[in-house]
Coordinates of N, CA and C and ligand atoms in Angstrom, one line a residue:
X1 N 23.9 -15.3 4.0 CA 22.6 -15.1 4.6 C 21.7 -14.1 3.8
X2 N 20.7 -14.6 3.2 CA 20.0 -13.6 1.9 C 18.7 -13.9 3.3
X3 N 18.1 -12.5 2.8 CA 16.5 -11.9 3.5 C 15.7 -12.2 2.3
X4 N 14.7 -12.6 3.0 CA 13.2 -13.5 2.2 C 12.6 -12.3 2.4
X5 N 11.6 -11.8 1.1 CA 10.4 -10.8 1.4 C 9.6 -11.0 0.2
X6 N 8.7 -12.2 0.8 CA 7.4 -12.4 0.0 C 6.9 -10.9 -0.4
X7 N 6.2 -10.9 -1.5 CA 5.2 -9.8 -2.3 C 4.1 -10.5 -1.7
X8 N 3.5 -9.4 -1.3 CA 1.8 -9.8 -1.1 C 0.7 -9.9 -2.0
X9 N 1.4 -9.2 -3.1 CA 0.9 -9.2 -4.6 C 0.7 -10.1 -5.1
X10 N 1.6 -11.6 -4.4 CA 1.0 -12.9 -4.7 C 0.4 -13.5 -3.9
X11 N -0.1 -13.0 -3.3 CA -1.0 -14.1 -1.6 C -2.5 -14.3 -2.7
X12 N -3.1 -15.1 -2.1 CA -4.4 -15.3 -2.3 C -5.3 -14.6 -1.4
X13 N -6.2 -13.7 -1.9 CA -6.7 -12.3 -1.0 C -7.8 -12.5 -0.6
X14 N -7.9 -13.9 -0.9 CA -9.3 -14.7 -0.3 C -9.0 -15.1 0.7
X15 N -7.6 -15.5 1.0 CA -7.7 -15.4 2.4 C -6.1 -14.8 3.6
X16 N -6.1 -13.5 2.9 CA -5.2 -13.1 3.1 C -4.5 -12.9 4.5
X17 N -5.8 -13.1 5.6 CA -5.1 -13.1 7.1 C -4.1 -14.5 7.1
X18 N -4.6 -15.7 6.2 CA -3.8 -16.8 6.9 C -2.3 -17.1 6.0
X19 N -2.3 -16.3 5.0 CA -1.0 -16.4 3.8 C -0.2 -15.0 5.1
X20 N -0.5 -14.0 5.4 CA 0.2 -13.5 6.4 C 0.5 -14.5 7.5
X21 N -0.2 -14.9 8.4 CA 0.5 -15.9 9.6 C 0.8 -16.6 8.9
X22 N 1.1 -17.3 7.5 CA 2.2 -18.3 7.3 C 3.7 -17.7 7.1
X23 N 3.5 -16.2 6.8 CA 4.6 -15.1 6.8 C 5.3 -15.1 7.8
X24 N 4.3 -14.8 8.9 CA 4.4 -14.8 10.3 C 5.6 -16.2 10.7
X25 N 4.4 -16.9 10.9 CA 4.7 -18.1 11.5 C 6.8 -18.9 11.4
X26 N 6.5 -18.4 9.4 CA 7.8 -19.2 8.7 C 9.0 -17.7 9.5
X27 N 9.0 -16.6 10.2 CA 9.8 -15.8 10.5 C 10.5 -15.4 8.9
X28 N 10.0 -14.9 7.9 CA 10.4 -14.4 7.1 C 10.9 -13.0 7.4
X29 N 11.8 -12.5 6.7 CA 12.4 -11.2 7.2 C 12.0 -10.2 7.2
X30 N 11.0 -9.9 5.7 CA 10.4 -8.5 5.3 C 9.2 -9.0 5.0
X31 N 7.8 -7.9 5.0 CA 7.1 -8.3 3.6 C 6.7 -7.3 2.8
X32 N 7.3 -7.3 1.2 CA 7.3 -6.3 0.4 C 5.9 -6.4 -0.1
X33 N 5.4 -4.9 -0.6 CA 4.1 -3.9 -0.3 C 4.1 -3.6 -1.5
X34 N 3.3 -3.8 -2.6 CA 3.6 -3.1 -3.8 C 2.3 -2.7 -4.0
X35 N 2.7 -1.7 -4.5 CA 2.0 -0.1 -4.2 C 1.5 0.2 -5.7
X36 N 0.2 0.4 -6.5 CA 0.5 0.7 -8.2 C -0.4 1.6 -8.6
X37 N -0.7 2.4 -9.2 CA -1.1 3.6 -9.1 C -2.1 4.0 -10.8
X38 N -1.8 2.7 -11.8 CA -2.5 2.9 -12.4 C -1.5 4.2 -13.7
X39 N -0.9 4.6 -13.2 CA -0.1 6.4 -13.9 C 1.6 5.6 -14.5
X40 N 1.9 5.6 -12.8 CA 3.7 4.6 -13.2 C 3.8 3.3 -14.0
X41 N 2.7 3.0 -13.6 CA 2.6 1.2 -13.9 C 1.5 1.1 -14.7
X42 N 1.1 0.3 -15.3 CA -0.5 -0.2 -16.1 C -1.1 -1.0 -15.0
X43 N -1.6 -0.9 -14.0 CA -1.8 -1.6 -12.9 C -2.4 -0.8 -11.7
X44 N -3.5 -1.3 -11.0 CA -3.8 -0.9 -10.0 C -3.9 -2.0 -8.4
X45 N -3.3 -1.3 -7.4 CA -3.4 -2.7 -6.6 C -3.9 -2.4 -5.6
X46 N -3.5 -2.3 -4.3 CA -4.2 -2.0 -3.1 C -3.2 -0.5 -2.3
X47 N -3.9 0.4 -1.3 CA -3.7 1.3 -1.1 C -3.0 1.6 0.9
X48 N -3.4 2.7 1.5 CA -2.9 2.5 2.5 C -3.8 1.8 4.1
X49 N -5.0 1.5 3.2 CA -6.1 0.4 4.4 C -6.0 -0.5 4.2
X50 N -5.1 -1.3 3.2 CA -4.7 -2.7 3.6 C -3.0 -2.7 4.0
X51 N -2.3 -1.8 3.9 CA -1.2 -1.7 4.7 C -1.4 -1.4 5.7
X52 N -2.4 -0.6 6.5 CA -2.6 -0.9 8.0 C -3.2 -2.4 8.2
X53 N -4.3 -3.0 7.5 CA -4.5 -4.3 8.2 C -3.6 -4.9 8.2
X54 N -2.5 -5.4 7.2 CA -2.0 -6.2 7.4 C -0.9 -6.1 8.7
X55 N -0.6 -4.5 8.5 CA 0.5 -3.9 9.7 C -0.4 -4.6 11.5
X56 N -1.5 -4.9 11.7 CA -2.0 -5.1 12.3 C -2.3 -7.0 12.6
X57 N -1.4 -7.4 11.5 CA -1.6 -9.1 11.7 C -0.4 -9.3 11.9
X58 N 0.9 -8.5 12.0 CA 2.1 -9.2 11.5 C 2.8 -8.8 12.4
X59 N 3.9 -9.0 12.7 CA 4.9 -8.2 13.7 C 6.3 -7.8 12.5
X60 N 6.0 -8.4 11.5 CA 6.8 -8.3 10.3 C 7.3 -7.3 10.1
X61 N 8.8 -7.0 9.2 CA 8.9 -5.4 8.7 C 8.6 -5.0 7.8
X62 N 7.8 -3.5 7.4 CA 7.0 -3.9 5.9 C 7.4 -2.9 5.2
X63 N 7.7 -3.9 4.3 CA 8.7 -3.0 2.8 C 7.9 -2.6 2.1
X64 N 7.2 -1.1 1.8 CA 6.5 -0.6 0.5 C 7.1 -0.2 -0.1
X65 N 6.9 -0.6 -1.4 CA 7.1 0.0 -3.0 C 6.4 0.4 -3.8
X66 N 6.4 1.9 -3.4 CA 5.4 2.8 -4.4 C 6.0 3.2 -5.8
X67 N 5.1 2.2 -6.6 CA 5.1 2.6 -8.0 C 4.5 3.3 -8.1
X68 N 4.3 4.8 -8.2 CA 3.6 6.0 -8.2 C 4.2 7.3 -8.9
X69 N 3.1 8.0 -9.5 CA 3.7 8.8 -10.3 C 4.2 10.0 -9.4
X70 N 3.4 10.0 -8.5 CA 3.5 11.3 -7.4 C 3.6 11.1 -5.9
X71 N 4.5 9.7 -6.0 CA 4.8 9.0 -4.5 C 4.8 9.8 -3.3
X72 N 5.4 11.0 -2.8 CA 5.6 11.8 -1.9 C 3.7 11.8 -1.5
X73 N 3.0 12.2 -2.3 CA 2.0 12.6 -1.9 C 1.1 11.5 -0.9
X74 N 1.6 10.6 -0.7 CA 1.2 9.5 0.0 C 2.2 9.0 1.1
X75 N 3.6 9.5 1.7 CA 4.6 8.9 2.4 C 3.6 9.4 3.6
X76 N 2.8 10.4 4.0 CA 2.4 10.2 5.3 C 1.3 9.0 5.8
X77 N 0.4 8.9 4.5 CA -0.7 8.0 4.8 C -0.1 6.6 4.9
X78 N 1.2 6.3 4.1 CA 2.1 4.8 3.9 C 2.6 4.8 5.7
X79 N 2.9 5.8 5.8 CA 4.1 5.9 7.2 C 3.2 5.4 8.1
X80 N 2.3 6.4 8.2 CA 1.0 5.8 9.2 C 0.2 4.6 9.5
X81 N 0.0 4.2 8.4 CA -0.3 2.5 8.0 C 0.5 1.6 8.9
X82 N 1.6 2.1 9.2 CA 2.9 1.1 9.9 C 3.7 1.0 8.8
X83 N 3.9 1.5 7.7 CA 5.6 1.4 6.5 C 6.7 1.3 7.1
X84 N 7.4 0.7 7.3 CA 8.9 0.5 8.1 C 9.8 1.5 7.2
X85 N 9.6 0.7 5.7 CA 10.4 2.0 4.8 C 9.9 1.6 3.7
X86 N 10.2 2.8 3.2 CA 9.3 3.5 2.0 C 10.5 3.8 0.7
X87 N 9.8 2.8 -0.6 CA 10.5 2.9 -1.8 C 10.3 4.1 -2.8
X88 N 10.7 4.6 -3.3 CA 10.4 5.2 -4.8 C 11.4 4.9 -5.9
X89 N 10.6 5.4 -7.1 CA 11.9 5.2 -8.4 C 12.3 6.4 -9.1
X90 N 13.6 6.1 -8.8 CA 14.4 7.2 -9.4 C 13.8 8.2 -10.8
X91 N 13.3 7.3 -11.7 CA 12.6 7.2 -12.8 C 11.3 8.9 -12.8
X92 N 10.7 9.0 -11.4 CA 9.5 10.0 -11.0 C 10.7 11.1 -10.3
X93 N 11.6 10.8 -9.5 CA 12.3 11.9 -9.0 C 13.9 11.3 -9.4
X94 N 13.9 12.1 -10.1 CA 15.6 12.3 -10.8 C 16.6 13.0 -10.0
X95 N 15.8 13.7 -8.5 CA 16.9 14.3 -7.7 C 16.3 13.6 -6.8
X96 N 16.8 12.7 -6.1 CA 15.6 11.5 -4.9 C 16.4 12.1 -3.6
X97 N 17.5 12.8 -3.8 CA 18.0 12.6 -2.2 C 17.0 13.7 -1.1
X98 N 16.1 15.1 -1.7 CA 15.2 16.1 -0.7 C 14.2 15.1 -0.2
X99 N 14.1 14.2 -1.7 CA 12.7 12.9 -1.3 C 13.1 12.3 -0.3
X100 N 13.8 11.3 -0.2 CA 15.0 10.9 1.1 C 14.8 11.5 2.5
X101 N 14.6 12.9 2.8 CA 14.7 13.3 3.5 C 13.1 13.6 3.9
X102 N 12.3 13.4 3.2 CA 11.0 13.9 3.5 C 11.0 12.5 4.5
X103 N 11.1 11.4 3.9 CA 10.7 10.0 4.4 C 11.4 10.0 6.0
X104 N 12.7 10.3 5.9 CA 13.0 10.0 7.2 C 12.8 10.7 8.2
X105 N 12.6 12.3 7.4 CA 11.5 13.1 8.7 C 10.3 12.1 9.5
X106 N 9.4 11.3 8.2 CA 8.7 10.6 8.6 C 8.7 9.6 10.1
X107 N 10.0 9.4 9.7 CA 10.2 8.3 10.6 C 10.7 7.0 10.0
X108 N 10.6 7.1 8.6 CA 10.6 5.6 8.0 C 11.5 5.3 7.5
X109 N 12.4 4.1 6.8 CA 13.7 4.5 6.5 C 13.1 4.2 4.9
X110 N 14.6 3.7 3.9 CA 14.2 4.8 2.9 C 15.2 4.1 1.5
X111 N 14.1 4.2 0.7 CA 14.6 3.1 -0.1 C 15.0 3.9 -1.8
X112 N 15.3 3.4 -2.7 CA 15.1 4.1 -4.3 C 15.2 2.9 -5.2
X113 N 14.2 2.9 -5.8 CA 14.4 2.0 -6.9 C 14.7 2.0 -8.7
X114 N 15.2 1.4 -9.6 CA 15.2 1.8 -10.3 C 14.5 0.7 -11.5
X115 N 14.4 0.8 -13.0 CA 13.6 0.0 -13.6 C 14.8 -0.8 -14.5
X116 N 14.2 -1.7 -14.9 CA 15.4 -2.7 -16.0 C 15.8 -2.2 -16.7
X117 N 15.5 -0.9 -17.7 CA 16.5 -0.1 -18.8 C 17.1 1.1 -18.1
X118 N 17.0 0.9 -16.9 CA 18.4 2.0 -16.5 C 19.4 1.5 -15.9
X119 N 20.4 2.6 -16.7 CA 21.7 2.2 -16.2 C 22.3 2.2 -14.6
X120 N 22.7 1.2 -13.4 CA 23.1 0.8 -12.4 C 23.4 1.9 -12.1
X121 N 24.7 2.5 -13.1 CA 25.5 3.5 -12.7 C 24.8 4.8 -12.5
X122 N 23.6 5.1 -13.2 CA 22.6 5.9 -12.5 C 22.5 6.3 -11.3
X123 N 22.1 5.3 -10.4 CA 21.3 5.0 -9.2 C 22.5 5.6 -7.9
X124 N 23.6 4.9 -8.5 CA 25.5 4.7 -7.4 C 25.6 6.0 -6.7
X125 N 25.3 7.2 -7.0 CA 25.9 8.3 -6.8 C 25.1 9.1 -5.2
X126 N 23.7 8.1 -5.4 CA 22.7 8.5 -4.2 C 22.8 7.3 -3.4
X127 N 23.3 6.4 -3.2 CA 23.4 5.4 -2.2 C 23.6 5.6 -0.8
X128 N 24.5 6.3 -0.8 CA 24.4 7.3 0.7 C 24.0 7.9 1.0
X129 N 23.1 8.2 0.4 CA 21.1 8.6 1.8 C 20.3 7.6 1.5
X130 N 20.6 6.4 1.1 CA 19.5 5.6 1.5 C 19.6 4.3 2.1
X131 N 18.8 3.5 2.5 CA 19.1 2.6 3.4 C 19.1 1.6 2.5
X132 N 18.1 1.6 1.4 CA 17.8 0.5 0.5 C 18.1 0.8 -1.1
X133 N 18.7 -0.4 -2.1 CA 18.7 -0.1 -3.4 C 17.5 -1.0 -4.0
X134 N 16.9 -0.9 -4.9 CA 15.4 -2.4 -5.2 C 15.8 -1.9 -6.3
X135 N 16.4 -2.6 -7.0 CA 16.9 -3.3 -8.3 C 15.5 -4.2 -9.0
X136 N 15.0 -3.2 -9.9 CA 13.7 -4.1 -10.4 C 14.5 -5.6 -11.5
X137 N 13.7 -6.8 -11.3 CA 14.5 -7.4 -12.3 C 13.1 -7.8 -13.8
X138 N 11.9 -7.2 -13.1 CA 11.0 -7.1 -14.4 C 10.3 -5.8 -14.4
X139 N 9.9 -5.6 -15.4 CA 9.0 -4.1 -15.4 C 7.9 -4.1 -14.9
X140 N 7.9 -3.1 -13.4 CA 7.0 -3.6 -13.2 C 5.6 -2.9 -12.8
X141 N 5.1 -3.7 -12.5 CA 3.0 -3.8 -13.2 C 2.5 -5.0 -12.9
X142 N 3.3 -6.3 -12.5 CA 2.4 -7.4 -12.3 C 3.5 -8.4 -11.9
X143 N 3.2 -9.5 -11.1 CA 3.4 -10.6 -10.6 C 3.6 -11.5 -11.3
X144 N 4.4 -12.5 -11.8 CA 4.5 -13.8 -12.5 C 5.3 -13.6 -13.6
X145 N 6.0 -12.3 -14.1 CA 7.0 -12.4 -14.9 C 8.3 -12.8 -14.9
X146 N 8.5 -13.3 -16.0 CA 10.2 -13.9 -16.0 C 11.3 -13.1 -15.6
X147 N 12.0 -13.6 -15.1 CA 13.5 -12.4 -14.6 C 14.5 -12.2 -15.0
X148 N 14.8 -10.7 -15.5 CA 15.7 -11.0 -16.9 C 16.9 -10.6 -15.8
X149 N 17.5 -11.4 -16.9 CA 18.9 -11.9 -16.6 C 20.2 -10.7 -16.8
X150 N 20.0 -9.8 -17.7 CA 20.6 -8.6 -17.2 C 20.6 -8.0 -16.1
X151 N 19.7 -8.2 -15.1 CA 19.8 -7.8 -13.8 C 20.6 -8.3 -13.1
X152 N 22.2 -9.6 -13.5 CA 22.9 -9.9 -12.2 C 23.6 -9.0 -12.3
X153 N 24.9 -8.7 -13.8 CA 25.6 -7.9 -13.6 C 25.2 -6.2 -12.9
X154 N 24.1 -6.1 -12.7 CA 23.7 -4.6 -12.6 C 24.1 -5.0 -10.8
X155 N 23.4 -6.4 -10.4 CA 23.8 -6.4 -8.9 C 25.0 -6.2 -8.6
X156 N 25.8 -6.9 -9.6 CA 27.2 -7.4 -8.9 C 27.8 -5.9 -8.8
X157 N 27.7 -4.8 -9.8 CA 28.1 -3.6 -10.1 C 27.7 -2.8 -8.6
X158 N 26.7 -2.7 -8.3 CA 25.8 -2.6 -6.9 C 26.9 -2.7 -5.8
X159 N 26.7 -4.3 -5.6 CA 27.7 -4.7 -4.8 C 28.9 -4.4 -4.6
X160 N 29.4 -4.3 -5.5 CA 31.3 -3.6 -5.6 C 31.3 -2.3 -5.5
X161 N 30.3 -1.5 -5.6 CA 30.1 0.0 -4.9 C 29.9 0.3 -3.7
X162 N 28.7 -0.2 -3.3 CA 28.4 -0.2 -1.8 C 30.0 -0.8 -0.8
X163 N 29.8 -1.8 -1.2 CA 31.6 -2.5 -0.2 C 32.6 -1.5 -0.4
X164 N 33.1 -1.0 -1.4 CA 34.1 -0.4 -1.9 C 34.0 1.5 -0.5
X165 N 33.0 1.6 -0.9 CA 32.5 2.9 -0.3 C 31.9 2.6 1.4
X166 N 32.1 1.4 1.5 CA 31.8 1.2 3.0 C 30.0 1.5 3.3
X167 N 29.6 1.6 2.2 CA 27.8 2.1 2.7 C 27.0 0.8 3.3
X168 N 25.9 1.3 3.8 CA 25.4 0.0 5.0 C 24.0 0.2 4.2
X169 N 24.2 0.7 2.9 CA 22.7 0.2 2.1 C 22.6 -1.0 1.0
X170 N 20.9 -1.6 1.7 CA 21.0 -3.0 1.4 C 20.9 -3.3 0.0
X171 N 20.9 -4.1 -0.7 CA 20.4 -4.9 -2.0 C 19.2 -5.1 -2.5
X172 N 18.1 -5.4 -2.8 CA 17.0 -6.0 -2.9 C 16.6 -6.4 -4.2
X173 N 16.4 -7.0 -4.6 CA 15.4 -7.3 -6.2 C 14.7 -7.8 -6.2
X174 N 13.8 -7.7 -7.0 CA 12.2 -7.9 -7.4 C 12.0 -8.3 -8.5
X175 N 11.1 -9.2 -8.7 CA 10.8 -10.0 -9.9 C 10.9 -11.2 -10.6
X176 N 10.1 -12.2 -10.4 CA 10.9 -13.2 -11.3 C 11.9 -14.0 -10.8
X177 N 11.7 -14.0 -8.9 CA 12.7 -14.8 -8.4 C 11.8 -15.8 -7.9
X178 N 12.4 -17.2 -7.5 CA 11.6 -18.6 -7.5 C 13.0 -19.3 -6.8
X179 N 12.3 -20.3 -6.6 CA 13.5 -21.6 -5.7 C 14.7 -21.7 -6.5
X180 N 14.6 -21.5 -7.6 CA 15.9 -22.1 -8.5 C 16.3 -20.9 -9.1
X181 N 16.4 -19.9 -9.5 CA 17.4 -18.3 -9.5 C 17.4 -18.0 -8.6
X182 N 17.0 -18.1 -6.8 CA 17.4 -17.4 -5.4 C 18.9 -17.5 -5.3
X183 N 19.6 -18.5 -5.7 CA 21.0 -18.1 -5.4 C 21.8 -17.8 -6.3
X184 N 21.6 -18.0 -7.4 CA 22.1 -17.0 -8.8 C 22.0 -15.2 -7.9
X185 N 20.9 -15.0 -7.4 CA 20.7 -14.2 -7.3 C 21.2 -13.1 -6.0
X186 N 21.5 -14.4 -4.9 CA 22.1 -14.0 -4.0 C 23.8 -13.8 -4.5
X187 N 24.1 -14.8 -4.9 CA 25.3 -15.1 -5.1 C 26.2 -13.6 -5.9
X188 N 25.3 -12.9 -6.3 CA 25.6 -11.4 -7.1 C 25.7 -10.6 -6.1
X189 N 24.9 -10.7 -5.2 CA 25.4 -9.4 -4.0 C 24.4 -9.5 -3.7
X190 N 23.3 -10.0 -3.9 CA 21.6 -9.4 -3.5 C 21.6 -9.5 -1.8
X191 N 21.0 -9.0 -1.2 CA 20.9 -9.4 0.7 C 19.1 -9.7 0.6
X192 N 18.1 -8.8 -0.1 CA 16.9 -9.3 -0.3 C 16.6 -10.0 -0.9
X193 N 15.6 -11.0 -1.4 CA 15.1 -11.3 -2.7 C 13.4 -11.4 -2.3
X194 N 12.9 -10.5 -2.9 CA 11.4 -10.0 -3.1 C 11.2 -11.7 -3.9
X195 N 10.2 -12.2 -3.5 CA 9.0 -13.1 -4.4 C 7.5 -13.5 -3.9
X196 N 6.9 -13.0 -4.9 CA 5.6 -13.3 -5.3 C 5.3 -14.6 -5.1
X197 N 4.7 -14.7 -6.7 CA 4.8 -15.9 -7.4 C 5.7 -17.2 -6.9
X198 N 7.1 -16.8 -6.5 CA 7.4 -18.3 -6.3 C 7.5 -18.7 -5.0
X199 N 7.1 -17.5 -3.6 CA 6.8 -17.8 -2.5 C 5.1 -18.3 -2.0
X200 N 4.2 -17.4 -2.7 CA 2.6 -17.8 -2.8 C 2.3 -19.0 -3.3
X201 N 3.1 -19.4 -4.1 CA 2.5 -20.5 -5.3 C 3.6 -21.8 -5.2
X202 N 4.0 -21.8 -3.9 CA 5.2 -22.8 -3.8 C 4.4 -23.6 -2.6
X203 N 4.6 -24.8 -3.1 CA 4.0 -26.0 -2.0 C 5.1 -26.3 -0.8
X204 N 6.1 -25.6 -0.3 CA 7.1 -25.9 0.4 C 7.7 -24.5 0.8
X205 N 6.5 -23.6 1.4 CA 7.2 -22.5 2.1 C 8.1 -22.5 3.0
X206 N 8.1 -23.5 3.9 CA 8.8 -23.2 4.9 C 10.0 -24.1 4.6
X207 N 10.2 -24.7 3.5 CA 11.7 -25.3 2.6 C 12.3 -24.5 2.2
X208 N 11.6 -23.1 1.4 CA 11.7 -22.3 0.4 C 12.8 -21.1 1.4
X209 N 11.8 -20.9 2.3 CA 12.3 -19.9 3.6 C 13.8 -20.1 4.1
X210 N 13.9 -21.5 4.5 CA 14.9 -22.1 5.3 C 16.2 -21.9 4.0
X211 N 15.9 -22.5 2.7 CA 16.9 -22.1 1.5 C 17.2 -21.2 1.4
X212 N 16.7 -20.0 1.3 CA 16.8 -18.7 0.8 C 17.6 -18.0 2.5
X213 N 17.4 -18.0 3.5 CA 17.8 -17.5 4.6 C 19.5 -18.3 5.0
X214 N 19.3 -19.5 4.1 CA 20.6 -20.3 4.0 C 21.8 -19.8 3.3
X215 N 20.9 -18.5 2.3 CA 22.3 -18.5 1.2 C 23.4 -17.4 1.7
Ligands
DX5_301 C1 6.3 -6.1 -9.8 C2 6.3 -6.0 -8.3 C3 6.9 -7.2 -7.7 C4 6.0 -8.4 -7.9 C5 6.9 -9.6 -7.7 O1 5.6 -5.0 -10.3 O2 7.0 -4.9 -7.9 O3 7.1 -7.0 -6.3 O4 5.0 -8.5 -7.0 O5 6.2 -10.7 -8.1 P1 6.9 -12.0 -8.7 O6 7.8 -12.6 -7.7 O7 5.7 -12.9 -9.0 O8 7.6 -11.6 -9.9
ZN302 ZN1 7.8 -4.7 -5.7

């Protein structure tokens, strides 16, 4: 059983209320929020007034991931928007677990992510304060990149920690996932798979949904 969480970062924003109610409609499980800041990323995307509208069309749970140089400085205006839980990357806070604690003061639960050149074993040591791991599988800054393939073993490494240690924090990856690597991808441990590109841009969403919630 793998969780679907379209990126909004691939909707078409022309008409973004009805790429949500197809979100809606298909019961997808999450929808991930990417957050960019222009500083972390070479990219600028949308902020915390379209995380309130959409929080306002959806009954959805909504996963933000703030690529931000100075993430904290925005966990109240994300929380308030409606954020269910709130990502950061290890990468900006090298001690994430006080950050951790800011978020669930919030209210929100609480994620860490890390980028494609760091090492898995990095990340292992903070898994127990957070609810979520987001395993990037491209660098990210943009939508439609290929998924590099060093990111399974990093899952499977993930997975045999978490089980091993009894932790009840989830999986996720991002990037570069489409109809045909979803279960490569599940099949590593993943419980999320974040997609853009190959849920926006797929003529068979609610095929895509039913597959991916199948694995
Ligand atoms: C990358 C973002 C991803 C991205 C995924 O910077 O964090 O969430 O939107 O898009 P696809 O699935 O197109 O790679
Ligand atoms: Zn993302």
């Amino acid at each position: 059983m793998a969780k679907l969480a379209p990126s909004v970062l691939g909707a078409d924003f022309t008409r973004l209320g009805e790429d949500i109610a197809d979100c809606t409609r298909l019961n997808v499980d999450l929808l991930h929020l990417d957050i960019m800041d222009g500083h972390f990323v070479p990219n600028i995307s949308f902020g915390p007034a379209i995380v309130k509208t959409i929080n306002g069309l959806t009954d959805r749970f909504l996963d933000v991931h703030l690529m931000l140089a100075e993430p904290e400085k925005y966990f109240e205006a994300f929380a308030k928007a409606g954020a269910d839980l709130i990502t950061f990357h290890l990468e900006v806070h090298p001690d994430p677990v006080p950050v951790a604690k800011q978020l669930r003061d919030l209210g929100v639960q609480t994620g860490l992510s890390i980028n494609p050149d760091k090492p898995v074993e990095e990340v292992l040591p903070y898994l127990k304060h957070f609810d979520l791991l987001l395993l990037m599988s491209v660098f990210p800054g943009f939508g439609g990149q290929k998924f590099i393939g060093e990111t399974i073993p990093k899952i499977e490494t993930a997975r045999s920690y978490i089980d091993s240690n009894n932790l009840s924090c989830e999986i996720e990856v991002d990037g570069g996932i489409d109809g045909d690597n979803a279960a490569t991808v599940s099949n590593a441990g993943a419980d999320i798979l974040v997609m853009g590109t190959g849920f926006f841009g797929s003529n068979d969403r609610a095929g895509l949904t039913k597959m991916v919630q199948g694995l």
